[in-house]
Coordinates of C-alpha atoms in Angstrom, one line a residue:
M1 CA 115.3 69.6 95.5
Q2 CA 114.8 69.5 99.2
S3 CA 114.3 66.3 101.2
N4 CA 111.0 65.9 103.1
R5 CA 112.8 66.6 106.4
E6 CA 114.3 69.9 105.1
L7 CA 110.9 70.9 103.6
F8 CA 109.2 70.3 107.0
D9 CA 111.9 72.1 109.0
L10 CA 111.8 75.1 106.7
Y11 CA 108.0 75.6 106.4
Q12 CA 106.4 73.9 109.4
R13 CA 106.0 77.2 111.4
D14 CA 104.4 79.1 108.4
V15 CA 102.0 76.2 107.7
Y16 CA 101.0 75.8 111.3
R17 CA 100.6 79.6 111.8
T18 CA 98.4 79.8 108.7
C19 CA 96.3 76.9 109.8
Y20 CA 96.0 78.3 113.3
Y21 CA 94.8 81.7 112.1
M22 CA 92.3 80.0 109.7
V23 CA 90.7 77.6 112.2
H24 CA 91.6 79.1 115.6
N25 CA 92.0 75.7 117.3
T26 CA 95.4 74.3 118.3
S27 CA 94.6 70.6 117.8
D28 CA 92.8 71.3 114.4
A29 CA 95.8 73.4 113.3
E30 CA 98.2 70.6 114.2
D31 CA 96.1 68.0 112.4
L32 CA 95.8 70.2 109.3
T33 CA 99.6 70.9 109.4
Q34 CA 100.1 67.2 109.4
E35 CA 97.7 66.7 106.5
V36 CA 99.3 69.5 104.5
F37 CA 102.8 67.9 104.9
I38 CA 101.5 64.5 103.9
T39 CA 100.0 66.0 100.8
L40 CA 103.3 67.8 100.1
F41 CA 105.4 64.7 100.7
R42 CA 103.3 62.7 98.3
S43 CA 103.3 65.4 95.6
N44 CA 105.8 65.8 92.8
R45 CA 107.4 69.2 93.5
E46 CA 110.3 69.0 91.0
H47 CA 108.7 71.6 88.6
I48 CA 107.2 73.9 91.3
E49 CA 108.8 77.3 90.7
Q50 CA 107.6 79.2 93.8
L51 CA 107.7 76.5 96.5
K52 CA 106.5 78.7 99.4
A53 CA 103.6 80.1 97.4
W54 CA 102.6 76.6 96.4
I55 CA 102.8 75.4 100.0
M56 CA 100.7 78.3 101.2
K57 CA 98.1 77.5 98.5
V58 CA 97.9 73.9 99.6
T59 CA 97.7 75.0 103.3
V60 CA 94.9 77.5 102.7
N61 CA 92.9 75.0 100.6
H62 CA 93.2 72.4 103.3
C63 CA 92.0 75.0 105.9
L64 CA 89.0 76.1 103.7
N65 CA 88.0 72.5 103.2
H66 CA 88.2 71.9 106.9
L67 CA 86.0 74.9 107.6
K68 CA 83.5 73.7 105.1
R69 CA 83.4 70.3 106.7
Q70 CA 82.9 71.8 110.2
K71 CA 80.0 74.0 108.9
S72 CA 80.7 76.3 111.7
L73 CA 82.9 79.4 111.8
H74 CA 82.6 79.8 115.6
L75 CA 85.5 77.7 116.6
K76 CA 87.2 78.2 120.0
V77 CA 90.4 80.1 120.3
A78 CA 93.3 78.0 121.4
A79 CA 95.1 78.8 124.7
N80 CA 98.6 78.4 123.2
P81 CA 99.3 81.2 120.6
H82 CA 102.9 81.3 121.9
L83 CA 103.5 78.1 119.9
F84 CA 103.9 80.2 116.7
T85 CA 105.8 83.2 118.2
G86 CA 109.5 82.9 118.9
T87 CA 110.0 83.1 122.7
E88 CA 113.7 82.4 122.8
G89 CA 115.6 85.2 124.6
K90 CA 112.5 87.2 125.4
S91 CA 111.5 88.4 128.9
V92 CA 108.6 86.8 130.6
D93 CA 106.7 90.2 130.5
R94 CA 107.3 90.4 126.7
Q95 CA 106.1 86.8 126.2
V96 CA 102.9 87.4 128.2
E97 CA 102.2 90.7 126.3
E98 CA 102.7 89.0 122.9
R99 CA 100.5 86.1 124.0
E100 CA 97.7 88.4 125.0
S101 CA 98.0 90.4 121.8
A102 CA 98.0 87.2 119.7
E103 CA 94.9 86.0 121.5
E104 CA 93.1 89.3 120.9
W105 CA 93.9 89.2 117.2
A106 CA 92.8 85.6 117.0
I107 CA 89.5 86.6 118.5
Y108 CA 89.1 89.5 116.0
M109 CA 90.2 87.4 113.0
N110 CA 87.7 84.6 114.1
R111 CA 84.9 87.1 113.5
L112 CA 85.7 87.5 109.8
P113 CA 84.3 85.2 107.2
A114 CA 86.7 82.4 106.2
K115 CA 87.4 83.6 102.6
I116 CA 88.2 87.1 103.8
R117 CA 90.3 85.7 106.7
A118 CA 92.3 83.7 104.1
V119 CA 93.1 86.8 102.1
L120 CA 94.0 88.9 105.1
T121 CA 96.2 86.1 106.6
L122 CA 98.1 85.7 103.3
R123 CA 98.4 89.5 102.8
Y124 CA 99.4 90.7 106.3
M125 CA 100.8 87.6 108.0
H126 CA 102.8 86.3 105.1
D127 CA 103.3 89.5 103.1
F128 CA 102.1 88.1 99.8
T129 CA 101.2 90.6 97.1
L130 CA 97.7 90.9 95.9
A131 CA 98.7 89.2 92.6
E132 CA 100.3 86.3 94.4
I133 CA 97.2 85.8 96.5
S134 CA 95.1 85.8 93.4
K135 CA 97.2 83.0 92.0
L136 CA 97.3 81.1 95.2
L137 CA 93.6 81.1 95.8
E138 CA 92.8 80.9 92.0
I139 CA 90.4 84.0 92.2
P140 CA 90.5 87.2 90.2
L141 CA 92.7 90.0 91.3
G142 CA 89.6 92.2 91.7
T143 CA 88.1 89.7 94.1
V144 CA 91.3 89.7 96.2
K145 CA 91.2 93.5 96.3
S146 CA 87.5 93.6 97.3
R147 CA 88.0 90.9 100.0
T148 CA 91.0 92.8 101.3
H149 CA 89.1 96.1 101.4
K150 CA 86.0 94.5 102.9
G151 CA 88.2 92.6 105.5
L152 CA 89.9 95.8 106.6
K153 CA 86.6 97.6 106.8
L154 CA 85.2 94.8 108.9
M155 CA 88.3 94.7 111.1
E156 CA 88.1 98.4 111.6
Q157 CA 84.5 98.0 112.7
I158 CA 85.4 95.1 115.0
L159 CA 88.2 97.2 116.6
R160 CA 85.9 100.2 117.0
E161 CA 83.3 97.9 118.7
A162 CA 86.1 96.7 121.0
G163 CA 86.9 100.3 122.0
A164 CA 89.9 101.1 119.9
Q165 CA 90.4 104.7 118.8
I166 CA 90.9 104.7 115.1
P167 CA 91.2 108.1 113.4
K168 CA 89.0 108.7 110.3
L169 CA 91.4 109.6 107.4
E170 CA 89.5 111.1 104.5
G171 CA 90.7 110.5 101.0
E172 CA 93.2 107.8 101.9
N173 CA 93.0 104.2 101.2
Y174 CA 94.2 101.4 103.4
E175 CA 97.4 100.7 101.5
Q176 CA 98.4 104.4 101.9
R177 CA 97.6 104.1 105.6
R178 CA 99.7 100.9 105.9
K179 CA 102.7 102.6 104.2
G180 CA 102.4 105.5 106.5
I181 CA 102.3 103.3 109.5
E182 CA 105.3 101.2 108.3
A183 CA 107.4 104.3 107.6

């Protein structure tokens, strides 16, 4: 079993990044990260089989609870997205480009409903399978699939409104498109 320090060192970036993408506010993300780790440190994790999945579940639940308390999904975008991207050894031009890209995606993600944002963050930021997301969020697999589909449709619409040129591919679903892009 890992010590609290090892647990923090290993998962702090993933927890913070998830919190940031969920709430889009640096100070709130930092506070939520601290709350998540306090919860984790106080928990008995001896019998947890998939530690990262459990940590992400606790993280997403904390973020969703925070958003409910805020009663507003129009939170400001933080000015420091570089905090969760590795900048060691990268040129200044590359760092600026990545920062601008992260800010753009944060703005687009902020326009999605919180429940859809949670599913897309776990799926495409942390590469969880649909079944793992279903277990993490304790929702049916069909709900995960529909939220993923709806989220991708909404993101496509948001990107089109922003002026992005997205080709219409008839007869293909998003997973096939994704596999084609990754190849």
